[in-house]
mmCIF file of C-alpha atoms in Angstrom:
data_model
loop_
_atom_site.group_PDB
_atom_site.id
_atom_site.type_symbol
_atom_site.label_atom_id
_atom_site.label_comp_id
_atom_site.label_asym_id
_atom_site.label_seq_id
_atom_site.Cartn_x
_atom_site.Cartn_y
_atom_site.Cartn_z
ATOM 1 C CA MET K 51 -5.064 -20.998 19.200
ATOM 2 C CA SER K 52 -2.315 -21.426 16.595
ATOM 3 C CA ILE K 53 -0.765 -18.120 15.475
ATOM 4 C CA PRO K 54 1.122 -18.242 12.153
ATOM 5 C CA LEU K 55 4.657 -16.981 11.639
ATOM 6 C CA LEU K 56 4.467 -13.363 10.522
ATOM 7 C CA THR K 57 6.930 -11.498 8.333
ATOM 8 C CA VAL K 58 6.852 -7.697 8.374
ATOM 9 C CA GLY K 59 7.686 -6.054 5.038
ATOM 10 C CA ILE K 60 8.506 -2.337 4.973
ATOM 11 C CA PRO K 61 8.907 -0.741 1.547
ATOM 12 C CA THR K 62 10.949 2.433 1.958
ATOM 13 C CA TYR K 63 12.168 5.184 -0.336
ATOM 14 C CA ARG K 64 14.370 8.128 0.644
ATOM 15 C CA ARG K 65 13.585 7.837 4.340
ATOM 16 C CA GLY K 66 16.142 7.884 7.160
ATOM 17 C CA GLU K 67 15.440 8.633 10.819
ATOM 18 C CA VAL K 68 11.712 8.002 10.518
ATOM 19 C CA LEU K 69 12.439 4.537 9.080
ATOM 20 C CA LEU K 70 14.815 3.747 11.957
ATOM 21 C CA ASN K 71 12.172 4.864 14.458
ATOM 22 C CA THR K 72 9.620 2.544 12.856
ATOM 23 C CA LEU K 73 12.082 -0.365 13.000
ATOM 24 C CA GLN K 74 12.837 0.245 16.677
ATOM 25 C CA GLN K 75 9.124 0.147 17.466
ATOM 26 C CA LEU K 76 8.798 -3.179 15.667
ATOM 27 C CA LEU K 77 11.771 -4.647 17.485
ATOM 28 C CA ARG K 78 10.046 -3.813 20.800
ATOM 29 C CA GLN K 79 6.852 -5.696 19.885
ATOM 30 C CA ARG K 80 6.050 -8.714 22.080
ATOM 31 C CA PRO K 81 5.731 -11.249 20.718
ATOM 32 C CA ALA K 82 8.157 -10.082 18.071
ATOM 33 C CA PRO K 83 7.528 -10.652 14.345
ATOM 34 C CA PHE K 84 9.201 -13.740 12.919
ATOM 35 C CA GLU K 85 11.293 -11.512 10.653
ATOM 36 C CA ILE K 86 11.452 -7.921 9.392
ATOM 37 C CA LEU K 87 12.216 -7.204 5.738
ATOM 38 C CA VAL K 88 13.273 -3.700 4.710
ATOM 39 C CA LEU K 89 12.637 -3.290 0.983
ATOM 40 C CA ASP K 90 14.899 -0.325 0.371
ATOM 41 C CA GLN K 91 14.550 1.611 -2.869
ATOM 42 C CA THR K 92 16.739 4.521 -1.728
ATOM 43 C CA GLU K 93 19.696 5.310 -3.994
ATOM 44 C CA HIS K 94 22.052 6.537 -1.255
ATOM 45 C CA HIS K 95 21.568 7.014 2.489
ATOM 46 C CA GLU K 96 23.330 9.447 4.765
ATOM 47 C CA PRO K 97 26.374 7.702 6.328
ATOM 48 C CA SER K 98 24.755 7.480 9.775
ATOM 49 C CA ILE K 99 21.580 5.883 8.364
ATOM 50 C CA GLU K 100 23.627 3.511 6.196
ATOM 51 C CA ALA K 101 25.648 2.451 9.230
ATOM 52 C CA ALA K 102 22.558 1.893 11.379
ATOM 53 C CA LEU K 103 20.821 -0.232 8.743
ATOM 54 C CA THR K 104 24.013 -2.185 8.104
ATOM 55 C CA GLU K 105 24.301 -3.020 11.813
ATOM 56 C CA LEU K 106 20.641 -4.051 12.078
ATOM 57 C CA ASP K 107 21.101 -6.314 9.075
ATOM 58 C CA ARG K 108 24.389 -7.758 10.353
ATOM 59 C CA SER K 109 22.866 -8.549 13.753
ATOM 60 C CA GLY K 110 19.907 -10.345 12.183
ATOM 61 C CA SER K 111 17.378 -7.838 13.490
ATOM 62 C CA ILE K 112 16.261 -7.103 9.924
ATOM 63 C CA ARG K 113 16.870 -8.377 6.410
ATOM 64 C CA TRP K 114 17.903 -5.340 4.392
ATOM 65 C CA ILE K 115 17.001 -5.879 0.738
ATOM 66 C CA ARG K 116 18.254 -3.212 -1.660
ATOM 67 C CA LEU K 117 16.082 -2.783 -4.749
ATOM 68 C CA PRO K 118 17.199 -1.303 -8.089
ATOM 69 C CA TYR K 119 14.403 1.224 -8.618
ATOM 70 C CA PRO K 120 11.507 2.834 -6.729
ATOM 71 C CA SER K 121 8.126 1.120 -7.019
ATOM 72 C CA ILE K 122 5.759 0.387 -4.147
ATOM 73 C CA THR K 123 4.114 -2.518 -5.963
ATOM 74 C CA TYR K 124 7.457 -4.055 -6.990
ATOM 75 C CA ALA K 125 8.726 -3.722 -3.410
ATOM 76 C CA MET K 126 5.611 -5.398 -2.009
ATOM 77 C CA ASN K 127 5.935 -8.256 -4.481
ATOM 78 C CA GLN K 128 9.563 -8.677 -3.456
ATOM 79 C CA ALA K 129 8.429 -8.944 0.161
ATOM 80 C CA LEU K 130 6.018 -11.715 -0.830
ATOM 81 C CA LEU K 131 8.810 -13.575 -2.612
ATOM 82 C CA HIS K 132 11.453 -13.184 0.113
ATOM 83 C CA ALA K 133 9.216 -13.761 3.139
ATOM 84 C CA LYS K 134 9.605 -16.930 5.195
ATOM 85 C CA GLY K 135 6.489 -16.357 7.270
ATOM 86 C CA GLU K 136 3.004 -17.640 6.456
ATOM 87 C CA VAL K 137 1.601 -14.124 6.809
ATOM 88 C CA VAL K 138 3.184 -10.953 5.419
ATOM 89 C CA LEU K 139 2.388 -7.665 7.148
ATOM 90 C CA PHE K 140 3.069 -4.551 5.057
ATOM 91 C CA LEU K 141 3.688 -1.325 6.953
ATOM 92 C CA ASP K 142 4.490 2.218 5.913
ATOM 93 C CA ASP K 143 7.942 3.376 6.986
ATOM 94 C CA ASP K 144 6.629 6.509 8.741
ATOM 95 C CA VAL K 145 4.278 5.250 11.433
ATOM 96 C CA LYS K 146 3.711 5.088 15.181
ATOM 97 C CA ILE K 147 2.424 1.622 15.962
ATOM 98 C CA SER K 148 0.379 0.248 18.850
ATOM 99 C CA PRO K 149 2.257 -2.143 21.185
ATOM 100 C CA SER K 150 0.120 -5.108 20.097
ATOM 101 C CA LEU K 151 -0.059 -4.409 16.364
ATOM 102 C CA VAL K 152 1.841 -7.508 15.203
ATOM 103 C CA VAL K 153 -0.045 -9.988 17.372
ATOM 104 C CA ALA K 154 -3.380 -8.313 16.551
ATOM 105 C CA HIS K 155 -2.733 -9.065 12.884
ATOM 106 C CA ALA K 156 -1.396 -12.578 13.436
ATOM 107 C CA GLU K 157 -4.290 -13.702 15.658
ATOM 108 C CA GLN K 158 -6.854 -13.042 12.930
ATOM 109 C CA TYR K 159 -5.403 -15.844 10.806
ATOM 110 C CA ALA K 160 -6.580 -18.482 13.260
ATOM 111 C CA ASP K 161 -9.832 -18.082 11.289
ATOM 112 C CA PRO K 162 -9.377 -19.943 7.971
ATOM 113 C CA GLU K 163 -11.850 -17.574 6.311
ATOM 114 C CA VAL K 164 -9.434 -14.659 6.693
ATOM 115 C CA SER K 165 -7.080 -14.058 3.760
ATOM 116 C CA VAL K 166 -6.366 -10.349 4.204
ATOM 117 C CA VAL K 167 -6.394 -8.074 7.261
ATOM 118 C CA VAL K 168 -6.334 -4.279 7.299
ATOM 119 C CA GLY K 169 -5.545 -2.551 10.580
ATOM 120 C CA GLN K 170 -6.772 0.791 11.847
ATOM 121 C CA ILE K 171 -4.981 3.761 10.234
ATOM 122 C CA ILE K 172 -5.169 7.166 11.904
ATOM 123 C CA GLN K 173 -3.947 10.042 9.758
ATOM 124 C CA PRO K 174 -2.298 13.141 11.325
ATOM 125 C CA TRP K 175 -5.551 15.128 11.105
ATOM 126 C CA GLU K 176 -7.699 12.308 12.547
ATOM 127 C CA GLU K 177 -8.542 10.555 15.782
ATOM 128 C CA ALA K 178 -9.888 7.030 16.194
ATOM 129 C CA LEU K 179 -13.652 7.042 15.724
ATOM 130 C CA PRO K 180 -15.679 6.084 18.802
ATOM 131 C CA VAL K 181 -17.425 2.720 18.754
ATOM 132 C CA GLY K 182 -20.793 3.133 17.093
ATOM 133 C CA ALA K 183 -19.727 6.060 14.879
ATOM 134 C CA GLU K 184 -20.596 5.918 11.179
ATOM 135 C CA ALA K 185 -17.806 3.948 9.468
ATOM 136 C CA PHE K 186 -18.569 5.188 5.945
ATOM 137 C CA TRP K 187 -18.280 8.761 4.714
ATOM 138 C CA GLY K 188 -21.758 10.151 4.156
ATOM 139 C CA GLY K 189 -23.275 6.828 5.196
ATOM 140 C CA LYS K 190 -22.388 5.384 1.775
ATOM 141 C CA THR K 191 -22.213 1.760 2.880
ATOM 142 C CA ASP K 192 -22.451 0.567 -0.731
ATOM 143 C CA ASP K 193 -19.291 2.490 -1.732
ATOM 144 C CA PRO K 194 -16.081 0.554 -0.891
ATOM 145 C CA ASP K 195 -14.022 3.742 -1.169
ATOM 146 C CA ALA K 196 -16.124 5.475 1.508
ATOM 147 C CA PHE K 197 -14.882 3.254 4.346
ATOM 148 C CA ARG K 198 -13.109 5.174 7.111
ATOM 149 C CA PHE K 199 -9.965 3.322 8.191
ATOM 150 C CA ASN K 200 -9.931 5.148 11.533
ATOM 151 C CA SER K 201 -13.070 3.202 12.467
ATOM 152 C CA SER K 202 -13.043 1.300 15.757
ATOM 153 C CA GLU K 203 -15.360 -1.556 14.783
ATOM 154 C CA ARG K 204 -14.246 -4.922 13.427
ATOM 155 C CA ARG K 205 -15.963 -5.893 10.160
ATOM 156 C CA TRP K 206 -15.561 -7.373 6.695
ATOM 157 C CA ILE K 207 -14.665 -4.689 4.142
ATOM 158 C CA GLN K 208 -14.052 -4.380 0.401
ATOM 159 C CA ARG K 209 -10.951 -2.155 0.247
ATOM 160 C CA VAL K 210 -7.435 -2.250 1.647
ATOM 161 C CA MET K 211 -4.878 0.364 2.591
ATOM 162 C CA ALA K 212 -1.326 -0.833 2.058
ATOM 163 C CA GLY K 213 0.199 1.028 5.002
ATOM 164 C CA ASN K 214 -1.208 -1.453 7.537
ATOM 165 C CA LEU K 215 -2.048 -4.553 5.539
ATOM 166 C CA SER K 216 -1.392 -8.232 6.125
ATOM 167 C CA VAL K 217 -2.021 -11.132 3.760
ATOM 168 C CA ARG K 218 -2.001 -14.897 3.892
ATOM 169 C CA ARG K 219 0.938 -15.525 1.578
ATOM 170 C CA ASN K 220 -0.180 -18.856 0.103
ATOM 171 C CA ARG K 221 -3.479 -17.327 -1.046
ATOM 172 C CA ILE K 222 -2.150 -14.056 -2.433
ATOM 173 C CA LEU K 223 0.811 -15.406 -4.409
ATOM 174 C CA PRO K 224 -1.436 -17.465 -6.729
ATOM 175 C CA LEU K 225 -3.441 -14.288 -7.414
ATOM 176 C CA GLY K 226 -0.311 -12.601 -8.745
ATOM 177 C CA GLY K 227 0.467 -10.353 -5.798
ATOM 178 C CA PHE K 228 0.358 -6.679 -6.753
ATOM 179 C CA ASP K 229 0.160 -5.275 -10.282
ATOM 180 C CA GLU K 230 3.480 -3.540 -10.947
ATOM 181 C CA ASN K 231 1.906 -1.466 -13.698
ATOM 182 C CA PHE K 232 0.797 0.834 -10.888
ATOM 183 C CA VAL K 233 3.868 3.026 -11.050
ATOM 184 C CA HIS K 234 5.301 6.026 -9.172
ATOM 185 C CA VAL K 235 2.557 7.184 -6.753
ATOM 186 C CA ALA K 236 0.658 3.987 -7.709
ATOM 187 C CA TYR K 237 -2.705 5.612 -7.077
ATOM 188 C CA ARG K 238 -5.552 3.057 -6.995
ATOM 189 C CA PHE K 239 -3.356 -0.067 -6.818
ATOM 190 C CA GLU K 240 -5.048 -0.949 -3.529
ATOM 191 C CA ALA K 241 -8.502 -0.794 -5.140
ATOM 192 C CA GLU K 242 -7.444 -3.075 -7.995
ATOM 193 C CA PHE K 243 -5.838 -5.525 -5.562
ATOM 194 C CA SER K 244 -8.959 -5.547 -3.369
ATOM 195 C CA GLU K 245 -11.228 -6.298 -6.316
ATOM 196 C CA ARG K 246 -9.004 -9.152 -7.449
ATOM 197 C CA VAL K 247 -8.922 -10.661 -3.951
ATOM 198 C CA LEU K 248 -12.708 -10.496 -3.572
ATOM 199 C CA ALA K 249 -13.299 -11.848 -7.084
ATOM 200 C CA ALA K 250 -11.260 -14.926 -6.103
ATOM 201 C CA GLY K 251 -13.662 -15.570 -3.227
ATOM 202 C CA GLU K 252 -11.273 -14.405 -0.498
ATOM 203 C CA LYS K 253 -12.264 -12.103 2.370
ATOM 204 C CA ILE K 254 -10.829 -8.851 3.747
ATOM 205 C CA LEU K 255 -11.126 -8.226 7.485
ATOM 206 C CA PHE K 256 -10.779 -4.853 9.182
ATOM 207 C CA GLU K 257 -9.261 -5.238 12.666
ATOM 208 C CA PRO K 258 -9.028 -1.955 14.626
ATOM 209 C CA ALA K 259 -6.940 -3.532 17.410
ATOM 210 C CA ALA K 260 -4.058 -3.558 14.901
ATOM 211 C CA SER K 261 -3.744 0.207 15.089
ATOM 212 C CA LEU K 262 -1.184 2.752 13.954
ATOM 213 C CA HIS K 263 -0.811 6.469 13.411
ATOM 214 C CA HIS K 264 0.466 7.460 9.982
ATOM 215 C CA LEU K 265 2.968 10.279 10.412
ATOM 216 C CA LYS K 266 2.897 11.263 6.725
ATOM 217 C CA ALA K 267 6.549 12.327 6.567
ATOM 218 C CA GLU K 268 6.994 15.348 4.320
ATOM 219 C CA GLN K 269 10.025 13.981 2.459
ATOM 220 C CA GLY K 270 10.558 10.679 0.688
ATOM 221 C CA GLY K 271 8.069 7.974 -0.230
ATOM 222 C CA THR K 272 5.405 8.993 -2.726
ATOM 223 C CA ARG K 273 6.012 12.616 -1.699
ATOM 224 C CA SER K 274 9.169 12.339 -3.834
ATOM 225 C CA TYR K 275 6.934 12.775 -6.892
ATOM 226 C CA GLY K 276 5.660 16.186 -5.863
ATOM 227 C CA HIS K 277 2.165 17.410 -5.017
ATOM 228 C CA HIS K 278 -0.575 16.412 -7.435
ATOM 229 C CA LEU K 279 -1.841 20.013 -7.676
ATOM 230 C CA THR K 280 1.506 21.579 -8.488
ATOM 231 C CA THR K 281 3.327 19.214 -10.827
ATOM 232 C CA VAL K 282 3.310 18.542 -14.543
ATOM 233 C CA ARG K 283 4.624 15.039 -13.993
ATOM 234 C CA PRO K 284 2.058 12.291 -14.722
ATOM 235 C CA SER K 285 3.039 10.314 -11.606
ATOM 236 C CA HIS K 286 -0.248 11.052 -9.818
ATOM 237 C CA ALA K 287 -2.574 10.730 -12.815
ATOM 238 C CA VAL K 288 -1.427 7.522 -14.481
ATOM 239 C CA GLY K 289 -2.669 5.184 -11.744
ATOM 240 C CA GLU K 290 -6.328 6.126 -11.896
ATOM 241 C CA TYR K 291 -6.412 6.048 -15.697
ATOM 242 C CA TYR K 292 -4.874 2.577 -15.679
ATOM 243 C CA TYR K 293 -7.270 1.421 -12.942
ATOM 244 C CA LEU K 294 -10.329 2.683 -14.820
ATOM 245 C CA MET K 295 -9.140 0.896 -17.950
ATOM 246 C CA ARG K 296 -8.591 -2.361 -16.046
ATOM 247 C CA SER K 297 -11.458 -2.475 -13.559
ATOM 248 C CA LYS K 298 -14.796 -4.009 -14.473
ATOM 249 C CA GLN K 299 -16.433 -3.067 -11.169
ATOM 250 C CA VAL K 300 -16.511 0.743 -11.397
ATOM 251 C CA ASN K 301 -19.885 2.226 -12.245
ATOM 252 C CA ARG K 302 -19.764 4.511 -15.294
ATOM 253 C CA ARG K 303 -16.026 3.935 -15.552
ATOM 254 C CA PHE K 304 -15.758 5.198 -19.133
ATOM 255 C CA LEU K 305 -17.497 8.424 -18.139
ATOM 256 C CA LYS K 306 -15.120 8.772 -15.198
ATOM 257 C CA LEU K 307 -12.191 8.073 -17.510
ATOM 258 C CA LEU K 308 -13.237 10.822 -19.913
ATOM 259 C CA THR K 309 -14.123 13.380 -17.251
ATOM 260 C CA ARG K 310 -11.064 12.935 -15.018
ATOM 261 C CA PRO K 311 -9.204 15.925 -16.591
ATOM 262 C CA LEU K 312 -12.122 18.190 -15.702
ATOM 263 C CA ARG K 313 -12.273 16.824 -12.163
ATOM 264 C CA ALA K 314 -8.515 17.350 -11.849
ATOM 265 C CA ILE K 315 -8.861 21.107 -12.397
ATOM 266 C CA LYS K 316 -12.151 21.561 -10.542
ATOM 267 C CA THR K 317 -10.383 22.468 -7.300
ATOM 268 C CA ARG K 318 -10.021 25.441 -5.017
ATOM 269 C CA HIS K 319 -6.319 25.487 -5.872
ATOM 270 C CA HIS K 320 -7.029 25.986 -9.582
ATOM 271 C CA LEU K 321 -9.678 28.603 -8.841
ATOM 272 C CA LEU K 322 -7.120 30.628 -6.897
ATOM 273 C CA HIS K 323 -4.184 29.800 -9.201
ATOM 274 C CA PRO K 324 -5.687 29.484 -12.710
ATOM 275 C CA TRP K 325 -2.235 29.526 -14.360
ATOM 276 C CA TRP K 326 -1.862 25.932 -13.134
ATOM 277 C CA ILE K 327 -4.810 24.742 -15.256
ATOM 278 C CA PRO K 328 -2.866 24.129 -18.523
ATOM 279 C CA TRP K 329 -0.036 22.404 -16.620
ATOM 280 C CA THR K 330 -2.466 20.106 -14.816
ATOM 281 C CA LEU K 331 -4.218 19.257 -18.095
ATOM 282 C CA LEU K 332 -0.844 18.441 -19.637
ATOM 283 C CA SER K 333 -0.098 16.163 -16.677
ATOM 284 C CA GLU K 334 -3.439 14.430 -17.203
ATOM 285 C CA LEU K 335 -2.743 13.945 -20.922
ATOM 286 C CA LEU K 336 0.673 12.446 -20.221
ATOM 287 C CA GLY K 337 -0.819 10.203 -17.546
ATOM 288 C CA PHE K 338 -3.518 8.986 -19.932
ATOM 289 C CA ILE K 339 -0.995 8.178 -22.678
ATOM 290 C CA TRP K 340 1.204 6.336 -20.189
ATOM 291 C CA ALA K 341 -1.794 4.381 -18.868
ATOM 292 C CA VAL K 342 -2.827 3.336 -22.397
ATOM 293 C CA LYS K 343 0.643 1.904 -22.965
ATOM 294 C CA LEU K 344 0.561 0.034 -19.659
ATOM 295 C CA TYR K 345 -2.925 -1.291 -20.393
ATOM 296 C CA LEU K 346 -1.920 -2.525 -23.844
ATOM 297 C CA ASP K 347 1.163 -4.207 -22.362
ATOM 298 C CA GLY K 348 -1.062 -6.139 -19.960
ATOM 299 C CA PRO K 349 -0.841 -6.458 -16.153
ATOM 300 C CA LYS K 350 2.567 -7.073 -14.612
ATOM 301 C CA MET K 351 2.114 -9.561 -11.804
ATOM 302 C CA LEU K 352 3.828 -12.506 -10.180
ATOM 303 C CA LYS K 353 3.418 -15.710 -12.127
ATOM 304 C CA VAL K 354 2.190 -18.931 -10.572
ATOM 305 C CA GLY K 355 4.926 -21.155 -9.174
ATOM 306 C CA GLY K 356 6.344 -22.650 -5.980
ATOM 307 C CA LEU K 357 5.332 -21.016 -2.713
ATOM 308 C CA LYS K 358 8.906 -20.700 -1.478
ATOM 309 C CA GLY K 359 10.002 -18.549 -4.348
ATOM 310 C CA GLU K 360 11.230 -21.268 -6.697
ATOM 311 C CA GLY K 361 9.886 -20.570 -10.151
ATOM 312 C CA TRP K 362 8.320 -17.287 -9.156
ATOM 313 C CA GLY K 363 8.866 -14.205 -11.222
ATOM 314 C CA VAL K 364 7.033 -11.374 -12.938
ATOM 315 C CA GLU K 365 5.157 -11.762 -16.165
ATOM 316 C CA ARG K 366 2.758 -9.835 -18.328
#
């Protein structure tokens, strides 16, 4: 069985020790990944972290790519452009990975039908589901968003999670990679990407053998934008508004677009802290206005060009 060369891409933002721990786990994988790219959006690291990353880069253990601004979708597109492997595996920077995670991803690409693989993701409050357990919340097998990524059964699925996601590079680049209009928290960028992949006739495989535990570090990453219940910033709201404007596959999407502000304040938090209601509604309004601008500008994706990066760029 021929296993393709696999590049690991780790977008990271304001993470230190937890990032280094993730890298050390990857470097212990056997067989090792072909290369490890660290897509670093952090403005300044602590001296000890800076020194450690510098040494890893100097020794060839990683390729440390500094990026000018924080954006998960921009960082993932940069990984696609810089990668030398046939397959690119995206991982969160705050994870505990299984010893065979890399090879479990790579082996799936022996099947030419496979374009995208999502591995098992176990959140801090979860355990892996036993084989035979219901893999969809509430048994909603017709709802792509109801799939439980801590499932233990291999199957074709209709959604991805970017924290344990691999792609066949030569099939995803022509689709434009990831839409960089999903900004800040980038909520729903995975749903939009999934729909675009499936619409192109490609398939998404869930492989539980490629397993990891998401540590959900309290600082850095998307947590840098605050908690969605206690912020006036539109960072959490803009993504879903933009997705609902763009997607053609969401049932009653215009109704969902119009009723999102009400759903945003229909929470236990707002019941117990009603003074947050006007601030949340302001956040929703700002997110909607921002999403309208992004929608009118058009999607921001990679343009079609050479598969080794020549002629590739971002266009609207």
